[in-house]
Amino acid sequence: MARIFYITTPIYYVNDLPHIGHMYTTVVADVLARFKRMRGFEVFFLTGTDEHGQKIERAAREQGIPPQALADQVVGRYHELWRELAITHDDFIRTTQERHKAGVRELIRRMSEAGDIYKASYEGWYCSGCESFYPETQLKDGRCPDFGHPVERLAEESYFFRLSAYQEKLLAFYRENPDFVRPASRFNEVVRFVEGGLKDLSISRASLRWGIPWPGDDRHVVYVWVDALTNYISALGFGSENQDRFQRFWPADLHLVGKDILRFHCVYWPAFLMSAGLPLPKQVFGHGWWLKDEKKMSKSLGNVVRPDYLIGQFGADPLRYFFLREMTFGQDASFSDEGFLSRYNADLANGLGNTFARVMAMARRYFDGKTPPEACGESTLRAKAEEAVARYLESMEGYEFHRALEAVWELLSAVDGYVTEKAPWGIFKAEGASGRLSRIMYNCLESLRLVAVMISPVMPGTADKVFDALPTDDAGKKQLAWGMLPVSAALGPDQGPLFPKVDDKAFFAEVK
Ligand code: ME8
């Protein structure tokens, strides 16, 4: 039976255009999806957009267009961006789609049938300027957080979910599933939050129009987080007639989210699913924040990074590499143009690009544009390559992407060291295309094949260029066992450097 891997990103709000934080989560999910496919899993990779609620209603009002028109515009940009970044999602869910609404209605029907929904009065701080309620914690100096309008204490009728009834069940579930939330420090925060006591949750809004009408009571719309979380099952057909995808892929193997929305995914979502009698996701990973020059990015500080210029100039791969190499997955990291360029020049133009160019030039010259005629059994380089592969696999499976890439780059520098030590040019001069030279060059080329396989989930375009140069069949593009490069097979044409070196001054003149 095929091994299944169902991975999701958060669905993004459409009140604004995508920035580096949104790109990051989706790139990581794509890297994992590609890695799992390479390892033989049947993958389902879901992303999408969160289109209802107050934020979107307000942003549309400010622009003087209907919320659906705003959503359509921003979604167009997301589709474009995911294409530019070589994202291989299997589906894109929008919460305004009918299939999604059907899933939400079905979830609410089940929670209601379980006796977990009741109507009561919801009391909060109401801003008449924004026509919305704010919890006490969101107020700024006792006024509404966005515009500083005065607020008043008001009550409205609302449907509530009996979250309080799930405190013990959630704690028991956490105890039985010690890997449910990662990193572990974030899991502790979740557990402490639940131990602190859970209040019932208001899950409908009477003061809002832009949302899914409450089933059987269209004076209310469904609270945006109940709406949004359901995307993970509505996209699989939950609530529709065809349950095949839902049966095959649910529960999710991994919900990938930013640390800001961990509580929704680790407390509310499992409680809704328990109430509806559905299996719970296997794991939620909360990654850290991208900061800009060590500061939190925000619209009001005007320091939101939208690295479209980097994608335009370099293509997808260098940015994908930077994301995965620079951030220790789970912690915060800082984005800067200087940091990006220095990794580009040091790791890609010099490290990977130079080693590749150096080995290929020799191989072409010594063996008439073919791979060497003799492969190699044992060697110090082979031992290092096998060690790198083992470390790479362990790190990728543990979601330690920067370590996985470190292992690959150590192999690259081992190839460089091996070439310097063996000095193939001297052997060629003395012996011509001898058996010894053949074995040495085979070791180098086979190591490069392994490098290409290992980087392929992160830099698919670059891996393809290496595979265009090295004669590899489909298995050789995926498998990490030593010795799959064929002997005496024609090398592809020289395509020039993988990563042309970029001059700092010229780059910054363009960027700034
Ligand atoms: O929260 N660094 O949507 P959203 C890293 N619609 N990641 C960041 C980031 C940053 N500076 N800024 C944003 C929502 N993100 C809801 C989700 S899911 C059922 C509903 C990432 O558009 C991070 O993963 O505000 C965050 O959780 C996600 O973008 C979505 O942000």
mmCIF file with all atom_site columns, C-alpha atoms in Angstrom, residues 32-126:
data_model
loop_
_atom_site.group_PDB
_atom_site.id
_atom_site.type_symbol
_atom_site.label_atom_id
_atom_site.label_alt_id
_atom_site.label_comp_id
_atom_site.label_asym_id
_atom_site.label_entity_id
_atom_site.label_seq_id
_atom_site.pdbx_PDB_ins_code
_atom_site.Cartn_x
_atom_site.Cartn_y
_atom_site.Cartn_z
_atom_site.occupancy
_atom_site.B_iso_or_equiv
_atom_site.pdbx_formal_charge
_atom_site.auth_seq_id
_atom_site.auth_comp_id
_atom_site.auth_asym_id
_atom_site.auth_atom_id
_atom_site.pdbx_PDB_model_num
ATOM 1  C CA . LEU A 1 32  ? 8.525   18.628 2.053   1.00 0.00 ? 32  LEU A CA 1
ATOM 2  C CA . ALA A 1 33  ? 5.982   17.615 -0.574  1.00 0.00 ? 33  ALA A CA 1
ATOM 3  C CA . ARG A 1 34  ? 8.730   17.180 -3.177  1.00 0.00 ? 34  ARG A CA 1
ATOM 4  C CA . PHE A 1 35  ? 10.958  15.330 -0.696  1.00 0.00 ? 35  PHE A CA 1
ATOM 5  C CA . LYS A 1 36  ? 8.196   12.902 0.265   1.00 0.00 ? 36  LYS A CA 1
ATOM 6  C CA . ARG A 1 37  ? 7.300   12.269 -3.387  1.00 0.00 ? 37  ARG A CA 1
ATOM 7  C CA . MET A 1 38  ? 10.956  11.542 -4.051  1.00 0.00 ? 38  MET A CA 1
ATOM 8  C CA . ARG A 1 39  ? 10.917  9.042  -1.180  1.00 0.00 ? 39  ARG A CA 1
ATOM 9  C CA . GLY A 1 40  ? 7.964   7.214  -2.732  1.00 0.00 ? 40  GLY A CA 1
ATOM 10 C CA . PHE A 1 41  ? 5.035   8.695  -0.800  1.00 0.00 ? 41  PHE A CA 1
ATOM 11 C CA . GLU A 1 42  ? 1.690   9.506  -2.349  1.00 0.00 ? 42  GLU A CA 1
ATOM 12 C CA . VAL A 1 43  ? 1.497   13.185 -1.443  1.00 0.00 ? 43  VAL A CA 1
ATOM 13 C CA . PHE A 1 44  ? -1.422  15.546 -1.217  1.00 0.00 ? 44  PHE A CA 1
ATOM 14 C CA . PHE A 1 45  ? -0.305  19.138 -0.799  1.00 0.00 ? 45  PHE A CA 1
ATOM 15 C CA . LEU A 1 46  ? -2.944  21.767 -0.086  1.00 0.00 ? 46  LEU A CA 1
ATOM 16 C CA . THR A 1 47  ? -2.788  25.544 0.041   1.00 0.00 ? 47  THR A CA 1
ATOM 17 C CA . GLY A 1 48  ? -5.386  28.255 -0.486  1.00 0.00 ? 48  GLY A CA 1
ATOM 18 C CA . THR A 1 49  ? -6.968  31.499 0.667   1.00 0.00 ? 49  THR A CA 1
ATOM 19 C CA . ASP A 1 50  ? -9.073  32.666 3.604   1.00 0.00 ? 50  ASP A CA 1
ATOM 20 C CA . GLU A 1 51  ? -11.574 35.076 2.088   1.00 0.00 ? 51  GLU A CA 1
ATOM 21 C CA . HIS A 1 52  ? -14.275 35.820 4.665   1.00 0.00 ? 52  HIS A CA 1
ATOM 22 C CA . GLY A 1 53  ? -14.460 37.978 7.766   1.00 0.00 ? 53  GLY A CA 1
ATOM 23 C CA . GLN A 1 54  ? -14.040 41.450 9.046   1.00 0.00 ? 54  GLN A CA 1
ATOM 24 C CA . LYS A 1 55  ? -10.496 42.066 7.771   1.00 0.00 ? 55  LYS A CA 1
ATOM 25 C CA . ILE A 1 56  ? -11.443 41.380 4.182   1.00 0.00 ? 56  ILE A CA 1
ATOM 26 C CA . GLU A 1 57  ? -14.769 43.204 4.417   1.00 0.00 ? 57  GLU A CA 1
ATOM 27 C CA . ARG A 1 58  ? -12.994 46.276 5.735   1.00 0.00 ? 58  ARG A CA 1
ATOM 28 C CA . ALA A 1 59  ? -10.121 46.195 3.228   1.00 0.00 ? 59  ALA A CA 1
ATOM 29 C CA . ALA A 1 60  ? -12.638 45.930 0.382   1.00 0.00 ? 60  ALA A CA 1
ATOM 30 C CA . ARG A 1 61  ? -14.656 48.833 1.771   1.00 0.00 ? 61  ARG A CA 1
ATOM 31 C CA . GLU A 1 62  ? -11.504 50.965 1.932   1.00 0.00 ? 62  GLU A CA 1
ATOM 32 C CA . GLN A 1 63  ? -10.796 50.202 -1.717  1.00 0.00 ? 63  GLN A CA 1
ATOM 33 C CA . GLY A 1 64  ? -14.421 50.783 -2.670  1.00 0.00 ? 64  GLY A CA 1
ATOM 34 C CA . ILE A 1 65  ? -14.894 47.353 -4.226  1.00 0.00 ? 65  ILE A CA 1
ATOM 35 C CA . PRO A 1 66  ? -16.972 44.292 -3.231  1.00 0.00 ? 66  PRO A CA 1
ATOM 36 C CA . PRO A 1 67  ? -15.120 41.760 -1.017  1.00 0.00 ? 67  PRO A CA 1
ATOM 37 C CA . GLN A 1 68  ? -15.393 39.069 -3.677  1.00 0.00 ? 68  GLN A CA 1
ATOM 38 C CA . ALA A 1 69  ? -13.700 41.344 -6.230  1.00 0.00 ? 69  ALA A CA 1
ATOM 39 C CA . LEU A 1 70  ? -10.839 42.023 -3.812  1.00 0.00 ? 70  LEU A CA 1
ATOM 40 C CA . ALA A 1 71  ? -10.484 38.291 -3.150  1.00 0.00 ? 71  ALA A CA 1
ATOM 41 C CA . ASP A 1 72  ? -10.400 37.495 -6.873  1.00 0.00 ? 72  ASP A CA 1
ATOM 42 C CA . GLN A 1 73  ? -7.673  40.078 -7.444  1.00 0.00 ? 73  GLN A CA 1
ATOM 43 C CA . VAL A 1 74  ? -5.427  38.895 -4.628  1.00 0.00 ? 74  VAL A CA 1
ATOM 44 C CA . VAL A 1 75  ? -5.971  35.214 -5.400  1.00 0.00 ? 75  VAL A CA 1
ATOM 45 C CA . GLY A 1 76  ? -4.764  35.923 -8.940  1.00 0.00 ? 76  GLY A CA 1
ATOM 46 C CA . ARG A 1 77  ? -1.503  37.209 -7.494  1.00 0.00 ? 77  ARG A CA 1
ATOM 47 C CA . TYR A 1 78  ? -1.150  34.113 -5.289  1.00 0.00 ? 78  TYR A CA 1
ATOM 48 C CA . HIS A 1 79  ? -1.555  31.812 -8.277  1.00 0.00 ? 79  HIS A CA 1
ATOM 49 C CA . GLU A 1 80  ? 1.052   33.790 -10.178 1.00 0.00 ? 80  GLU A CA 1
ATOM 50 C CA . LEU A 1 81  ? 3.479   33.770 -7.276  1.00 0.00 ? 81  LEU A CA 1
ATOM 51 C CA . TRP A 1 82  ? 3.162   30.042 -6.671  1.00 0.00 ? 82  TRP A CA 1
ATOM 52 C CA . ARG A 1 83  ? 3.924   29.465 -10.346 1.00 0.00 ? 83  ARG A CA 1
ATOM 53 C CA . GLU A 1 84  ? 6.978   31.721 -10.171 1.00 0.00 ? 84  GLU A CA 1
ATOM 54 C CA . LEU A 1 85  ? 8.199   29.910 -7.065  1.00 0.00 ? 85  LEU A CA 1
ATOM 55 C CA . ALA A 1 86  ? 7.707   26.454 -8.636  1.00 0.00 ? 86  ALA A CA 1
ATOM 56 C CA . ILE A 1 87  ? 5.150   25.391 -6.015  1.00 0.00 ? 87  ILE A CA 1
ATOM 57 C CA . THR A 1 88  ? 3.615   21.970 -6.713  1.00 0.00 ? 88  THR A CA 1
ATOM 58 C CA . HIS A 1 89  ? 0.385   22.062 -4.689  1.00 0.00 ? 89  HIS A CA 1
ATOM 59 C CA . ASP A 1 90  ? -2.227  19.483 -5.605  1.00 0.00 ? 90  ASP A CA 1
ATOM 60 C CA . ASP A 1 91  ? -5.166  21.747 -4.793  1.00 0.00 ? 91  ASP A CA 1
ATOM 61 C CA . PHE A 1 92  ? -5.929  25.367 -3.981  1.00 0.00 ? 92  PHE A CA 1
ATOM 62 C CA . ILE A 1 93  ? -8.955  25.910 -1.771  1.00 0.00 ? 93  ILE A CA 1
ATOM 63 C CA . ARG A 1 94  ? -10.821 29.211 -1.528  1.00 0.00 ? 94  ARG A CA 1
ATOM 64 C CA . THR A 1 95  ? -13.247 29.630 1.341   1.00 0.00 ? 95  THR A CA 1
ATOM 65 C CA . THR A 1 96  ? -15.744 31.314 -0.980  1.00 0.00 ? 96  THR A CA 1
ATOM 66 C CA . GLN A 1 97  ? -16.062 28.124 -3.033  1.00 0.00 ? 97  GLN A CA 1
ATOM 67 C CA . GLU A 1 98  ? -19.278 26.143 -2.720  1.00 0.00 ? 98  GLU A CA 1
ATOM 68 C CA . ARG A 1 99  ? -17.397 22.896 -1.923  1.00 0.00 ? 99  ARG A CA 1
ATOM 69 C CA . HIS A 1 100 ? -15.881 24.622 1.097   1.00 0.00 ? 100 HIS A CA 1
ATOM 70 C CA . LYS A 1 101 ? -19.190 26.028 2.337   1.00 0.00 ? 101 LYS A CA 1
ATOM 71 C CA . ALA A 1 102 ? -20.682 22.535 2.167   1.00 0.00 ? 102 ALA A CA 1
ATOM 72 C CA . GLY A 1 103 ? -17.854 21.256 4.390   1.00 0.00 ? 103 GLY A CA 1
ATOM 73 C CA . VAL A 1 104 ? -18.428 24.013 6.945   1.00 0.00 ? 104 VAL A CA 1
ATOM 74 C CA . ARG A 1 105 ? -22.163 23.311 7.089   1.00 0.00 ? 105 ARG A CA 1
ATOM 75 C CA . GLU A 1 106 ? -21.476 19.610 7.623   1.00 0.00 ? 106 GLU A CA 1
ATOM 76 C CA . LEU A 1 107 ? -18.974 20.259 10.413  1.00 0.00 ? 107 LEU A CA 1
ATOM 77 C CA . ILE A 1 108 ? -21.440 22.548 12.196  1.00 0.00 ? 108 ILE A CA 1
ATOM 78 C CA . ARG A 1 109 ? -24.224 19.995 11.739  1.00 0.00 ? 109 ARG A CA 1
ATOM 79 C CA . ARG A 1 110 ? -22.099 17.346 13.403  1.00 0.00 ? 110 ARG A CA 1
ATOM 80 C CA . MET A 1 111 ? -20.978 19.570 16.289  1.00 0.00 ? 111 MET A CA 1
ATOM 81 C CA . SER A 1 112 ? -24.567 20.564 16.804  1.00 0.00 ? 112 SER A CA 1
ATOM 82 C CA . GLU A 1 113 ? -25.731 16.945 16.746  1.00 0.00 ? 113 GLU A CA 1
ATOM 83 C CA . ALA A 1 114 ? -23.122 16.173 19.398  1.00 0.00 ? 114 ALA A CA 1
ATOM 84 C CA . GLY A 1 115 ? -24.839 18.754 21.615  1.00 0.00 ? 115 GLY A CA 1
ATOM 85 C CA . ASP A 1 116 ? -21.850 21.098 21.573  1.00 0.00 ? 116 ASP A CA 1
ATOM 86 C CA . ILE A 1 117 ? -23.509 24.213 20.154  1.00 0.00 ? 117 ILE A CA 1
ATOM 87 C CA . TYR A 1 118 ? -25.866 26.528 22.021  1.00 0.00 ? 118 TYR A CA 1
ATOM 88 C CA . LYS A 1 119 ? -27.139 30.095 21.660  1.00 0.00 ? 119 LYS A CA 1
ATOM 89 C CA . ALA A 1 120 ? -26.300 32.732 24.244  1.00 0.00 ? 120 ALA A CA 1
ATOM 90 C CA . SER A 1 121 ? -25.440 36.345 24.606  1.00 0.00 ? 121 SER A CA 1
ATOM 91 C CA . TYR A 1 122 ? -21.956 37.411 23.565  1.00 0.00 ? 122 TYR A CA 1
ATOM 92 C CA . GLU A 1 123 ? -20.595 40.425 25.346  1.00 0.00 ? 123 GLU A CA 1
ATOM 93 C CA . GLY A 1 124 ? -17.703 42.429 24.044  1.00 0.00 ? 124 GLY A CA 1
ATOM 94 C CA . TRP A 1 125 ? -16.360 45.829 23.062  1.00 0.00 ? 125 TRP A CA 1
ATOM 95 C CA . TYR A 1 126 ? -18.255 47.148 20.058  1.00 0.00 ? 126 TYR A CA 1
#
